[in-house]
Coordinates of C-alpha atoms in Angstrom, one line a residue:
M1 CA -14.5 22.0 -9.4
G2 CA -14.2 23.1 -5.8
P3 CA -16.2 23.3 -2.7
D4 CA -19.6 25.1 -2.6
N5 CA -19.5 28.9 -2.7
D6 CA -21.2 29.1 0.7
T7 CA -18.5 27.3 2.5
Q8 CA -15.6 29.5 1.5
I9 CA -13.1 26.9 2.6
S10 CA -9.9 26.9 0.5
T11 CA -7.6 25.3 3.0
F12 CA -7.6 22.5 5.7
L13 CA -5.5 21.9 8.7
L14 CA -3.9 18.5 9.1
L15 CA -3.7 18.0 12.9
G16 CA -1.2 15.2 12.6
L17 CA -0.5 12.6 15.3
S18 CA 0.0 14.9 18.3
K19 CA -0.7 18.5 19.2
E20 CA 2.1 18.6 21.7
R21 CA 5.0 20.8 20.4
D22 CA 7.5 18.8 22.5
F23 CA 6.7 15.6 20.6
Q24 CA 7.1 17.2 17.1
P25 CA 10.9 16.8 16.8
L26 CA 10.6 13.1 17.8
I27 CA 7.8 12.5 15.3
F28 CA 9.7 14.3 12.6
G29 CA 12.9 12.3 13.2
L30 CA 11.0 9.0 13.4
F31 CA 9.0 9.5 10.2
L32 CA 11.9 10.9 8.3
S33 CA 13.9 7.8 9.2
M34 CA 11.1 5.4 8.3
Y35 CA 10.5 7.3 5.0
L36 CA 14.2 7.1 4.0
I37 CA 14.3 3.4 4.9
T38 CA 11.2 2.8 2.8
V39 CA 12.5 4.6 -0.2
F40 CA 16.0 3.2 0.0
G41 CA 14.9 -0.4 0.8
N42 CA 12.3 -0.6 -2.0
L43 CA 14.6 1.1 -4.5
L44 CA 17.2 -1.5 -3.8
I45 CA 14.6 -4.3 -4.5
I46 CA 13.8 -2.6 -7.8
L47 CA 17.5 -2.2 -8.8
A48 CA 18.3 -5.8 -7.8
V49 CA 15.4 -7.2 -9.8
S50 CA 16.1 -5.1 -12.9
S51 CA 19.9 -5.6 -12.9
D52 CA 19.9 -9.4 -12.3
S53 CA 18.8 -11.6 -15.2
H54 CA 18.2 -14.5 -12.7
L55 CA 15.3 -12.4 -11.2
H56 CA 13.5 -11.7 -14.5
T57 CA 10.7 -14.0 -13.5
P58 CA 7.0 -13.2 -12.8
M59 CA 7.3 -13.3 -9.0
Y60 CA 10.1 -10.7 -9.0
F61 CA 8.5 -8.6 -11.7
F62 CA 5.4 -8.3 -9.4
L63 CA 7.7 -7.7 -6.4
S64 CA 9.5 -4.8 -8.1
N65 CA 6.1 -3.3 -9.0
L66 CA 5.0 -3.6 -5.4
S67 CA 8.1 -1.8 -4.3
F68 CA 7.5 1.0 -6.8
V69 CA 3.9 1.4 -5.5
D70 CA 5.1 1.4 -1.9
I71 CA 7.5 4.2 -2.7
C72 CA 4.8 6.2 -4.4
F73 CA 2.3 5.6 -1.6
T74 CA 4.5 6.8 1.2
S75 CA 5.8 9.7 -1.0
T76 CA 2.2 10.9 -1.3
I77 CA 1.8 11.1 2.4
I78 CA 5.0 11.5 4.4
P79 CA 6.8 14.5 2.7
K80 CA 3.9 16.8 3.3
M81 CA 3.7 15.7 6.9
L82 CA 7.4 16.4 7.4
V83 CA 7.1 19.8 5.8
N84 CA 4.2 20.7 8.1
I85 CA 6.1 19.7 11.2
Q86 CA 9.3 21.4 10.1
T87 CA 7.6 24.7 9.2
E88 CA 5.1 24.4 12.1
N89 CA 2.4 25.0 9.6
K90 CA -0.5 22.5 9.3
V91 CA -2.2 24.1 6.4
I92 CA -2.9 22.1 3.2
T93 CA -4.9 23.7 0.3
Y94 CA -8.2 22.3 -0.8
A95 CA -6.6 21.3 -4.2
G96 CA -3.6 19.8 -2.4
C97 CA -5.9 17.8 -0.1
I98 CA -7.9 16.3 -3.0
T99 CA -4.7 15.5 -4.9
Q100 CA -3.3 13.7 -1.9
L101 CA -6.6 11.9 -1.4
Y102 CA -6.6 10.8 -5.0
F103 CA -3.0 9.4 -5.1
S104 CA -3.1 7.8 -1.7
T105 CA -6.4 6.0 -2.7
L106 CA -4.8 5.0 -6.0
F107 CA -1.6 3.6 -4.7
G108 CA -3.3 2.0 -1.7
G109 CA -5.7 0.2 -4.0
W110 CA -3.0 -0.7 -6.4
D111 CA -1.0 -2.2 -3.6
N112 CA -4.0 -4.4 -2.7
F113 CA -4.5 -5.6 -6.3
L114 CA -0.8 -6.5 -6.6
L115 CA -0.9 -8.6 -3.5
A116 CA -3.7 -10.6 -5.1
V117 CA -1.8 -10.9 -8.4
M118 CA 1.2 -12.2 -6.5
A119 CA -1.0 -14.8 -4.7
Y120 CA -2.3 -15.9 -8.1
D121 CA 1.3 -16.2 -9.3
R122 CA 2.2 -18.4 -6.3
F123 CA -0.9 -20.5 -6.8
L124 CA 0.0 -21.3 -10.5
A125 CA 3.7 -21.9 -9.6
I126 CA 2.8 -24.5 -6.8
C127 CA -0.5 -26.0 -8.0
H128 CA 0.2 -26.0 -11.8
P129 CA 4.0 -26.0 -12.2
L130 CA 3.9 -27.6 -15.7
H131 CA 1.7 -24.8 -17.1
Y132 CA 3.2 -22.0 -15.1
T133 CA 5.7 -20.7 -17.7
V134 CA 3.1 -20.8 -20.5
K135 CA 0.4 -19.1 -18.5
M136 CA 2.6 -16.5 -16.8
S137 CA 4.1 -15.0 -20.0
P138 CA 5.7 -11.5 -19.9
Q139 CA 2.7 -10.2 -21.8
F140 CA 0.2 -11.7 -19.4
C141 CA 2.2 -10.4 -16.4
G142 CA 2.2 -6.9 -17.9
L143 CA -1.5 -7.2 -18.5
L144 CA -2.2 -8.1 -14.9
V145 CA -0.3 -5.1 -13.6
L146 CA -2.0 -2.8 -16.2
V147 CA -5.5 -4.0 -15.3
S148 CA -4.8 -3.6 -11.6
W149 CA -3.6 0.0 -12.3
I150 CA -6.6 0.8 -14.4
L151 CA -9.0 -0.5 -11.7
S152 CA -7.2 1.5 -9.0
V153 CA -7.2 4.7 -11.1
L154 CA -11.0 4.4 -11.8
N155 CA -11.8 3.8 -8.2
S156 CA -9.6 6.7 -7.0
L157 CA -11.1 9.0 -9.6
L158 CA -14.6 8.1 -8.6
Q159 CA -14.0 8.6 -4.9
S160 CA -12.3 11.9 -5.5
L161 CA -15.1 13.2 -7.7
I162 CA -17.7 12.3 -5.2
V163 CA -15.7 14.0 -2.3
L164 CA -15.6 17.1 -4.5
Q165 CA -19.4 17.3 -4.2
L166 CA -19.2 17.7 -0.4
S167 CA -19.2 21.0 1.3
Y168 CA -17.2 21.7 4.4
T169 CA -17.4 24.1 7.3
D170 CA -14.8 22.4 9.6
M171 CA -11.2 23.0 8.5
E172 CA -9.5 20.6 10.9
I173 CA -8.7 17.1 9.6
P174 CA -7.8 14.9 12.6
H175 CA -5.2 12.9 10.7
F176 CA -1.7 13.3 9.3
F177 CA -2.9 13.1 5.6
C178 CA -6.2 13.6 3.7
D179 CA -7.6 10.2 4.3
L180 CA -10.8 9.3 2.3
N181 CA -12.8 8.2 5.4
Q182 CA -11.9 11.4 7.3
M183 CA -12.8 13.6 4.4
V184 CA -16.2 12.0 4.1
K185 CA -16.8 12.3 7.9
L186 CA -15.8 15.9 7.8
G187 CA -18.3 16.8 5.1
C188 CA -21.3 18.7 6.4
S189 CA -23.6 17.9 3.4
D190 CA -25.4 14.7 2.8
T191 CA -22.8 11.9 2.7
F192 CA -25.2 9.0 1.8
L193 CA -23.8 8.7 -1.7
N194 CA -20.2 8.8 -0.5
D195 CA -20.9 6.2 2.2
T196 CA -22.7 4.0 -0.3
V197 CA -19.9 4.2 -2.9
L198 CA -17.2 3.8 -0.2
Y199 CA -18.8 0.6 1.2
F200 CA -19.5 -0.8 -2.2
S201 CA -16.0 -0.1 -3.6
T202 CA -14.4 -1.4 -0.3
G203 CA -16.4 -4.6 -0.5
L204 CA -15.7 -5.1 -4.2
L205 CA -12.2 -3.8 -4.7
A206 CA -10.8 -4.9 -1.3
G207 CA -12.9 -7.9 -0.6
G208 CA -12.4 -9.2 -4.2
P209 CA -8.6 -9.4 -4.0
L210 CA -8.8 -10.7 -0.4
A211 CA -11.1 -13.5 -1.6
G212 CA -8.7 -14.3 -4.4
I213 CA -5.8 -14.4 -2.0
L214 CA -7.7 -16.7 0.4
Y215 CA -8.7 -19.0 -2.5
S216 CA -5.2 -19.1 -3.8
Y217 CA -3.7 -20.1 -0.4
S218 CA -6.4 -22.6 0.2
K219 CA -5.4 -24.4 -3.0
I220 CA -1.7 -24.0 -2.1
I221 CA -2.2 -25.6 1.3
S222 CA -4.1 -28.4 -0.3
S223 CA -1.3 -29.0 -2.8
L224 CA 1.3 -28.9 0.0
C225 CA -0.6 -31.5 1.9
R226 CA -0.3 -33.9 -1.1
I227 CA 3.6 -33.5 -1.1
S228 CA 5.0 -36.6 0.7
S229 CA 8.5 -35.3 1.7
A230 CA 8.9 -32.7 4.4
Q231 CA 11.8 -31.1 2.4
G232 CA 9.5 -30.7 -0.7
K233 CA 6.8 -29.1 1.5
Y234 CA 9.3 -26.7 2.9
K235 CA 10.8 -25.8 -0.5
A236 CA 7.4 -25.1 -2.0
F237 CA 6.1 -23.1 1.0
S238 CA 9.3 -21.1 1.2
T239 CA 8.5 -19.5 -2.1
C240 CA 5.3 -17.9 -0.8
A241 CA 6.2 -17.4 2.9
S242 CA 7.4 -13.8 2.3
H243 CA 4.3 -12.9 0.4
L244 CA 2.1 -14.4 3.0
S245 CA 3.8 -12.4 5.7
V246 CA 3.3 -9.1 3.7
V247 CA -0.3 -10.0 3.1
S248 CA -0.9 -10.7 6.8
L249 CA 0.8 -7.5 7.8
F250 CA -1.2 -5.4 5.3
Y251 CA -4.6 -6.8 5.9
F252 CA -4.3 -7.1 9.7
S253 CA -3.2 -3.4 9.9
V254 CA -6.1 -2.2 7.7
L255 CA -8.5 -4.4 9.7
G256 CA -7.1 -2.9 12.9
V257 CA -7.9 0.6 11.7
Y258 CA -11.5 -0.2 10.9
L259 CA -12.0 -2.1 14.2
I260 CA -10.6 0.8 16.1
S261 CA -12.8 3.2 14.1
A262 CA -15.9 1.1 14.9
A263 CA -15.0 0.6 18.6
T264 CA -13.7 3.9 19.8
H265 CA -14.7 6.6 17.2
S266 CA -11.5 8.3 18.3
S267 CA -9.9 10.1 15.3
H268 CA -6.6 10.2 17.1
S269 CA -6.6 6.4 17.6
I270 CA -7.5 5.9 14.0
A271 CA -4.6 8.2 12.8
V272 CA -2.1 6.4 15.0
A273 CA -3.3 3.0 13.8
S274 CA -3.1 4.2 10.2
V275 CA 0.6 4.5 10.5
M276 CA 0.8 0.7 10.4
Y277 CA -0.5 0.3 6.8
S278 CA 0.6 3.6 5.4
V279 CA 4.2 3.8 6.7
V280 CA 5.3 0.7 8.6
T281 CA 4.1 -2.0 6.1
P282 CA 5.8 -0.4 3.1
M283 CA 9.0 0.0 5.2
L284 CA 9.0 -3.6 6.3
N285 CA 8.3 -5.2 2.9
P286 CA 11.9 -5.0 1.6
F287 CA 13.2 -6.6 4.8
I288 CA 10.6 -9.4 4.6
Y289 CA 11.4 -10.2 1.0
S290 CA 15.2 -10.0 1.3
L291 CA 16.2 -11.4 4.8
R292 CA 15.2 -15.0 4.0
N293 CA 15.4 -14.8 0.2
K294 CA 18.6 -16.2 -1.2
D295 CA 17.8 -14.9 -4.7
I296 CA 17.3 -11.3 -3.6
K297 CA 20.4 -11.5 -1.3
G298 CA 22.5 -12.9 -4.1
A299 CA 21.2 -10.2 -6.5
L300 CA 21.9 -7.4 -4.0
K301 CA 25.5 -8.8 -3.4
R302 CA 26.1 -8.8 -7.2
F303 CA 24.6 -5.3 -7.5
Y304 CA 26.9 -4.0 -4.7
E305 CA 29.9 -5.6 -6.4
M306 CA 28.9 -4.0 -9.7
A307 CA 28.5 -0.6 -8.0
G308 CA 31.9 -1.0 -6.3
I309 CA 30.3 -1.1 -2.8
K310 CA 32.2 -3.3 -0.3

């Protein structure tokens, strides 16, 4: 299925972050560096978790899945952007744009669900430690990841199919990738159905996990308050501090994009703000989880020793 016959649009132009040619080498170098750091950092997390038996726990199983999704999410967006800058060609085909939209929506949604699953894992570990091992069995952990993937796939498929019904006369996308919101705004046909589905799915599939995260942490804080010793509180909180940092970074950056969108209606400002959740957050996740995590640092050290890296 493609665009309507009367539109005759088979390609779009991704305008990127800046039209100034002098800034393109700087943007290329910056985003190439961030992409390589993202892939390398998250890959190290995956290798550390998979190679160290001490990390074969639910928390690190979910973390390795989050790292995998972050690699996929950035790989859906950044390589095409880098190619466009390098070749000085902003063209993306209609099929390529829909494909990018599908996978960016899929991995973005999956990221969101995994953060909620990880919050639930910390809730059980801190609030119900005696039942934690029984409830968070490998089968149940795998099921949680599978369900979150299925929900993300279904949402992404629905959004993509509805976007396919839109017709376009404007080729220019004021963004560095085929963002769902921008594609809906660019459509010249009636977007009521798209807007309705977008708002409903955002409320359900983004608001639902956020509500789960807030509920989990409200219970965690309540449990921490009941711990008498300061050392016990610190030890319990330290197990979820990294996750809380990642959640805050992810949701505040997404919220920032929507607030800027509502306040300024500037496509360029929205594109710049989108860099936070689409590039910066996946890049920072490995640092947040490894810098103050003795288990990850120990696993990485053993991995380096195994690989013969000094």
